XYZ file of C-alpha atoms in Angstrom:
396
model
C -15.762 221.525 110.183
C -15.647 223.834 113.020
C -12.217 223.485 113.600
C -9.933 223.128 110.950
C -6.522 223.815 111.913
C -7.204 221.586 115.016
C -8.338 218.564 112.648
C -4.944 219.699 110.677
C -3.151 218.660 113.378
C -4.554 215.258 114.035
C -4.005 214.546 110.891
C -0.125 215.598 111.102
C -0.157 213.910 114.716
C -1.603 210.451 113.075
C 0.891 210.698 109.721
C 4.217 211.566 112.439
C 2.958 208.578 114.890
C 2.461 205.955 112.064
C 5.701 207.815 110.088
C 8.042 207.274 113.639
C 6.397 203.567 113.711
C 7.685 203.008 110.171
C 11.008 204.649 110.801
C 12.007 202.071 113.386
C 10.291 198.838 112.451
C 12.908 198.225 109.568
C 16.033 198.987 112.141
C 14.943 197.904 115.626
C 16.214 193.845 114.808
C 19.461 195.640 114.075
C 19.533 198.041 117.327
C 18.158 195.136 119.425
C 20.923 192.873 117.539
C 23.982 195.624 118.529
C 22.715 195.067 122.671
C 21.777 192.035 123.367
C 22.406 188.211 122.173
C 18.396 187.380 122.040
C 17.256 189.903 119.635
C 13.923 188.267 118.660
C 13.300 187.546 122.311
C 13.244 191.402 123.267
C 11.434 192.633 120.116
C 8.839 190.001 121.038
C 9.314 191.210 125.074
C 8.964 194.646 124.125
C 5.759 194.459 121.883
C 3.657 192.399 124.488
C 4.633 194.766 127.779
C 3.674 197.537 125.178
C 0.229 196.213 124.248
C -0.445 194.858 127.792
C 0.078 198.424 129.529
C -2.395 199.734 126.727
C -4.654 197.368 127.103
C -4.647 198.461 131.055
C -4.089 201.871 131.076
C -6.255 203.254 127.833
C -9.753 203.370 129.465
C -8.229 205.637 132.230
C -6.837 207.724 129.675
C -10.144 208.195 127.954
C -11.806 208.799 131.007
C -8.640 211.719 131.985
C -9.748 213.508 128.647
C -13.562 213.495 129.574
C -12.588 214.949 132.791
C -9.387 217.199 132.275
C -9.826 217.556 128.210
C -8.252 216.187 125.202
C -5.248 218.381 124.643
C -3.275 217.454 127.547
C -3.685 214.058 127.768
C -2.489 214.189 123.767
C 0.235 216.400 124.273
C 1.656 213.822 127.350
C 1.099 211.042 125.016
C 3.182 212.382 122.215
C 6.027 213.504 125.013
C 6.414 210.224 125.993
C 6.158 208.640 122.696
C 9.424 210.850 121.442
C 10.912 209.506 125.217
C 10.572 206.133 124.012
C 12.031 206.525 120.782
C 14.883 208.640 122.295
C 15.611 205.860 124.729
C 16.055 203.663 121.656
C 18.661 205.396 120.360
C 20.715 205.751 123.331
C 20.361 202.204 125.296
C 22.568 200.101 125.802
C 21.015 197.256 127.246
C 17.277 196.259 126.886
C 16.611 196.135 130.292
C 16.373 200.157 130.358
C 13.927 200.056 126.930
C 11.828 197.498 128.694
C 10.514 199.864 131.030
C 10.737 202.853 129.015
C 8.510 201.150 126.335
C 6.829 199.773 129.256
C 5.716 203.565 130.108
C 4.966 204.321 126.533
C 2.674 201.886 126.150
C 0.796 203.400 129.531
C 0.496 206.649 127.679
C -0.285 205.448 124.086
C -3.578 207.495 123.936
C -3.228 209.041 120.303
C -5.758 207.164 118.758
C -8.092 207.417 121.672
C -7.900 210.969 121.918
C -8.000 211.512 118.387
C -10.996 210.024 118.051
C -13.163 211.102 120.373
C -11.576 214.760 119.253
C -12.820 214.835 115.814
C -16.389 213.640 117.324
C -15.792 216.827 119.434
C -15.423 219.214 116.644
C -17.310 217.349 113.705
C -20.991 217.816 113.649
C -22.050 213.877 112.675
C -22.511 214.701 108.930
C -18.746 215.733 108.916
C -17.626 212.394 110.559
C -17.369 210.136 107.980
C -15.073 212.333 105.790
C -12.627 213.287 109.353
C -12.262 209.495 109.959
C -11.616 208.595 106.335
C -8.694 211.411 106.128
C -7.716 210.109 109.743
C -7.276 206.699 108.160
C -5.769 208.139 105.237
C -3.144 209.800 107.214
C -2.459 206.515 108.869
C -1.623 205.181 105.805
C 0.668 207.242 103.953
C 2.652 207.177 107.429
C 3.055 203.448 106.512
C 4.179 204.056 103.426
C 6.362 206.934 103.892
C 8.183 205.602 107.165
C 9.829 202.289 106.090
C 11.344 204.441 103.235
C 12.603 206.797 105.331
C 13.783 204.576 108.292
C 15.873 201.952 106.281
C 17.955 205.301 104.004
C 18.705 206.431 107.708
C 19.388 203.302 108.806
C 22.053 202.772 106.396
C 23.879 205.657 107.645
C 23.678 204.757 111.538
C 21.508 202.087 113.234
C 20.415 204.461 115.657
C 19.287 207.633 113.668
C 16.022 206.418 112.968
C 15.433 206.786 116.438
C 16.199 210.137 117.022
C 14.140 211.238 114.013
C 11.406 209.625 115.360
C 11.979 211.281 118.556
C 12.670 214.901 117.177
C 9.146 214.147 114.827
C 7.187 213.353 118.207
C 9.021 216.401 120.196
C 8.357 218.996 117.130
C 4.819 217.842 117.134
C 4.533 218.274 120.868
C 5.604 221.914 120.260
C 3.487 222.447 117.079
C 0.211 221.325 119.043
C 1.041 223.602 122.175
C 1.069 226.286 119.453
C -2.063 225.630 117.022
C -4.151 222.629 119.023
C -7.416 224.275 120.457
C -8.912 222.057 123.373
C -12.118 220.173 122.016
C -13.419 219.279 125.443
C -13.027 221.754 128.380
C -13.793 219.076 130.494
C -16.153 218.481 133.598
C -14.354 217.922 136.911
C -17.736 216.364 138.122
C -16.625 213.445 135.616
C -15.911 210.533 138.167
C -12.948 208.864 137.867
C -14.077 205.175 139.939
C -12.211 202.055 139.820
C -15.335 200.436 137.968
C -14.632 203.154 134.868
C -11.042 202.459 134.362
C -10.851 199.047 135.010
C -10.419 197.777 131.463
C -12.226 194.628 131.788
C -15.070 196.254 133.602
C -14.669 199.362 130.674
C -15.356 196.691 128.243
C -17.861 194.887 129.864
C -19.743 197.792 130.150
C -19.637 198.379 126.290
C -20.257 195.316 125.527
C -23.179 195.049 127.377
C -24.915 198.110 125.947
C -27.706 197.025 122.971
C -26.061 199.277 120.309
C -22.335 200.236 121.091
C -21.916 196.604 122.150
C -22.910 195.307 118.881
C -20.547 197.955 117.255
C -18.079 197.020 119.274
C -17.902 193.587 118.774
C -18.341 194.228 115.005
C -14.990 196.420 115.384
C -13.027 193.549 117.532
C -13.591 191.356 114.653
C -12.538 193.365 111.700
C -9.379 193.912 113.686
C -9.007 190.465 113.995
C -9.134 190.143 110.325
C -7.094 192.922 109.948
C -4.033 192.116 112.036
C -4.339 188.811 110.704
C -3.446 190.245 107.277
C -0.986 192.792 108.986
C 0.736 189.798 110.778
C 1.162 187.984 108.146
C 1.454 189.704 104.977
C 4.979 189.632 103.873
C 5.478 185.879 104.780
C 2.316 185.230 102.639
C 3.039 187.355 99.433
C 7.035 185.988 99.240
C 5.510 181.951 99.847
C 3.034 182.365 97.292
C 4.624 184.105 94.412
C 8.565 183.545 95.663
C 8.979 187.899 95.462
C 11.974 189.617 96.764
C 11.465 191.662 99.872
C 11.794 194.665 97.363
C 8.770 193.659 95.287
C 6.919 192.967 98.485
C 7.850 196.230 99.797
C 6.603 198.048 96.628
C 2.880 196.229 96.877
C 2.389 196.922 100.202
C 3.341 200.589 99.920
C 1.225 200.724 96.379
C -1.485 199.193 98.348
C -1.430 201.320 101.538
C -1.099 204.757 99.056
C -4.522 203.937 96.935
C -6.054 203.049 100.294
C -5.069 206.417 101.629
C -6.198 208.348 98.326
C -9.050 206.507 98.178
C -10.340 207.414 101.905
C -9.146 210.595 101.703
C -11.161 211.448 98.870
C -14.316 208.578 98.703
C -15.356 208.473 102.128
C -17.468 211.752 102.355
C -19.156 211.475 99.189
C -19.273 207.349 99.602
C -21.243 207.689 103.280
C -23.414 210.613 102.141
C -24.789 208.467 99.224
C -25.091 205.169 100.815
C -25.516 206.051 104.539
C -23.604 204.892 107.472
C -24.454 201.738 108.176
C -24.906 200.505 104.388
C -21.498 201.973 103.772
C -19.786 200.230 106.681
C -21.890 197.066 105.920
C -20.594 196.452 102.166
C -17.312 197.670 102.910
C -16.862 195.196 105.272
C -18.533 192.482 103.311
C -16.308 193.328 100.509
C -13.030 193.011 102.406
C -14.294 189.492 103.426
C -14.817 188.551 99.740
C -11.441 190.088 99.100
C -9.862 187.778 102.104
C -11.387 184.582 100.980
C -9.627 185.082 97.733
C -6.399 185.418 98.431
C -6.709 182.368 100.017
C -6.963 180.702 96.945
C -4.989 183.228 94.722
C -2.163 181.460 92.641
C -1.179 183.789 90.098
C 0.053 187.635 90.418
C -2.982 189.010 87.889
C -5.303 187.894 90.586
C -3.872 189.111 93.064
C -3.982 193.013 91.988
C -7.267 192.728 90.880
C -8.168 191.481 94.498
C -5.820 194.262 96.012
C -8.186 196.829 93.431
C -10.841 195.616 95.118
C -9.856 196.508 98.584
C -8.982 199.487 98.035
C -12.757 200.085 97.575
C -13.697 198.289 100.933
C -11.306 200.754 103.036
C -13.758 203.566 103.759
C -15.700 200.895 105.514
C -14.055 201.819 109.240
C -14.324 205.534 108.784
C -18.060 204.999 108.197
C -17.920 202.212 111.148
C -16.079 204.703 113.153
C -18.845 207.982 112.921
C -21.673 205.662 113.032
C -20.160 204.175 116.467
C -19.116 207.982 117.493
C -23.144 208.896 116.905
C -24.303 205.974 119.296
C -22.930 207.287 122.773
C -22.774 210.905 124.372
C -20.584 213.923 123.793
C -19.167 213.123 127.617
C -18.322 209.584 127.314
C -16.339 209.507 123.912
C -12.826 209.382 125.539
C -14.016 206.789 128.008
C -15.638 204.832 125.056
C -12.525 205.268 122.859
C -10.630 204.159 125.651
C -12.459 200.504 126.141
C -12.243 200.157 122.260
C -8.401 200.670 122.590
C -8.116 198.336 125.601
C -9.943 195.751 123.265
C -8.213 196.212 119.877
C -4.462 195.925 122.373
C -5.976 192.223 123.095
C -6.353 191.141 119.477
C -2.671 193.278 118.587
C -0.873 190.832 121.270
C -3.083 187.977 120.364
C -3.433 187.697 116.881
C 0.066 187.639 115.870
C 1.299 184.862 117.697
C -1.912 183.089 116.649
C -2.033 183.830 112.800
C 1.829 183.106 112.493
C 1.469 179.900 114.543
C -1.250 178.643 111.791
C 0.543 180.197 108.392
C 3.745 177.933 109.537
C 1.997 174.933 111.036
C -0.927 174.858 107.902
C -2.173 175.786 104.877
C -1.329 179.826 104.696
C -4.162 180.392 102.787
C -6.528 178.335 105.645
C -5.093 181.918 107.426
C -7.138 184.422 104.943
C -9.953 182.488 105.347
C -9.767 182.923 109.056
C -9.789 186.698 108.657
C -12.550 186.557 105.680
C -14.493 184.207 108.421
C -14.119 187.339 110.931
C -14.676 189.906 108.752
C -17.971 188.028 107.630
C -19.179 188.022 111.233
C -18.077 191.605 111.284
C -20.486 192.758 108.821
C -23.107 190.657 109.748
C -22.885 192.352 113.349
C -23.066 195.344 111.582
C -25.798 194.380 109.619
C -28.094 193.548 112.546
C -27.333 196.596 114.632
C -30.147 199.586 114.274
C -28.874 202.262 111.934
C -30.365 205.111 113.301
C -30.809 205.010 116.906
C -28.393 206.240 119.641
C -27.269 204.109 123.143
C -30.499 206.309 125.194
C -31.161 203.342 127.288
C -27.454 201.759 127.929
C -25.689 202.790 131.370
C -23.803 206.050 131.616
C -20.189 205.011 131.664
């Protein structure tokens, strides 16, 4: 890679965003519960007005890092990501943390940026591997930050806050020191209403032969995936009656062999199979893997399914490069930036959705509803041309 201490640092950037995430989510019903009567009515408040300003504002910040570069826009969305976090610990009302969460979900380009930065300073041979220790990173940040967040939590509701907040601010300075800028820009870039509209953004991927295909592809996995995300807990304690301490074990088990796996699999994985076939059965796999826990019963099948996904994960790091390849080196924030506006819809959707059906139905009718996605997923995959670039789709 031609930039190593500048992939370094998206890796740190990824771990400290998904490590402040994990900090808080054990807490915030607590903090929310200390400043207000209607604690589950804010947290739910606060993570739709987040998702909805991403979902508007992420294809303009794509299309900012094509123009002005990748650095600053970054380094603003990691400032006000330690704002947010600091205006956690100090409100006292959650009228205040409405709009400051409000603003943090305007600015939440890191994985935007991120993206289209290692397909700035990865030749596409080097993709697959970046992506997978992207993902990797993401991981052990989910493993390492509920930990974390509920020992400081014990000590004072509101100091998992501020460590979130002095992670984000000590990143901010750490990346003004080391980060190199990826994309000088062009200033010629035009910034029209058409390009950051998000629903025009996505339109316009979605109507090009081979990024739409990959695109749609994407959409569904994440609907399978937040599916499982949504509803993992409540599914794992109904179905084998664990303690939230067992369940908090799995899922960390689960989410550190997924991180060790990508970290070390995905290069060698993608150079043997290819992009495509590697996205194509890891997809397929995690399908399989969905469809049985829908009918699991017993704990011994359950970690042999949870084995088995751990060898579908480097499917979205080989998704992700073969998606990077399809479109040109001056549209990846503004293509990033569509793809974030469209995974925000199925991160406010699918939640109230899949919990909706786990209490109203069958829970495992829900697993099959992400193994019926992830299906479609790799069969989108599995139709799309493997080789060829996005020549003929319009510039966006």
């Amino acid at each position: 890679m031609r930039r190593a201490p500048a992939l370094s640092f998206l890796l740190i950037t990824v771990f400290v965003d998904m490590l402040g995430l994990g900090l808080v989510v054990p807490i915030l019903p607590a903090l929310l519960t200390s400043v207000t009567a209607n604690a589950a009515l804010w947290s739910g408040l606060l993570g739709s007005v987040f998702g909805l300003l991403q979902f508007a504002v992420a294809p303009l910040l794509g299309r900012l890092s094509d123009r002005y570069g990748r650095r600053p826009v970054l380094l603003v969305s990691l400032t006000c990501l330690g704002f947010d976090w600091l205006a956690h610990a100090a409100t006292s009302s959650p009228w205040p943390l409405l709009i400051v969460h409000a603003v943090a979900g305007a600015c939440a380009g890191t994985n935007t940026v991120v993206n289209a930065y290692v397909a700035d300073v990865c030749t596409p041979g080097e993709r697959p591997r970046a992506y997978g220790m992207i993902g990797s990173a993401f991981a052990l940040g989910f493993v390492a930050g509920p930990i974390m967040g509920g020992l400081l939590g014990t000590v004072d509701v509101r100091l998992p806050f501020l460590a979130a907040a002095g992670l984000s601010f000590a990143n901010v300075a750490y990346g003004r020191l080391v980060l190199p800028e990826s994309r000088p820009g062009d200033r010629t870039t035009p910034l029209t209403p058409g390009l950051v509209n998000p629903v025009t953004a996505i339109a316009a991927i979605l109507g090009r032969p081979v990024l739409g295909r990959l695109a749609h592809a994407r959409l569904h996995a994440d609907l399978a995936r937040m599916i499982q995300q949504s509803t993992w807990a409540f599914f794992l304690t109904y179905q084998f009656a664990w303690g939230t301490a067992q369940v908090g074990v799995v899922m960390a088990a689960g989410a550190l062999a997924g991180a060790l796996f990508q970290a070390r699999a995905t290069g060698p994985v993608v150079s043997a199979l290819g992009e495509k076939p590697a996205a194509v059965a890891g997809t397929a796999l995690s399908a399989l893997v969905f469809a049985g826990f829908a009918f699991v019963t017993v704990p011994w099948m359950f970690y042999l399914l949870q084995a088995v996904a751990v060898l579908s994960s480097t499917a979205g790091a080989a998704a992700s490069s073969w998606l990077s390849r399809s479109i040109g080196a001056d549209e990846q924030g503004t293509v990033q930036g569509g793809l974030t506006s469209l995974a925000a819809v199925a991160e406010t959707v699918v939640p109230l959705a899949a919990g909706a059906v786990f209490a109203w139905t069958s829970p495992g009718l829900v697993y099959l509803g992400a193994a019926f996605f992830a299906a479609l997923s790799a069969l989108l995959l599995s139709l799309t041309p493997g080789r060829n670039a996005d020549p003929t789709g319009p510039t966006l």
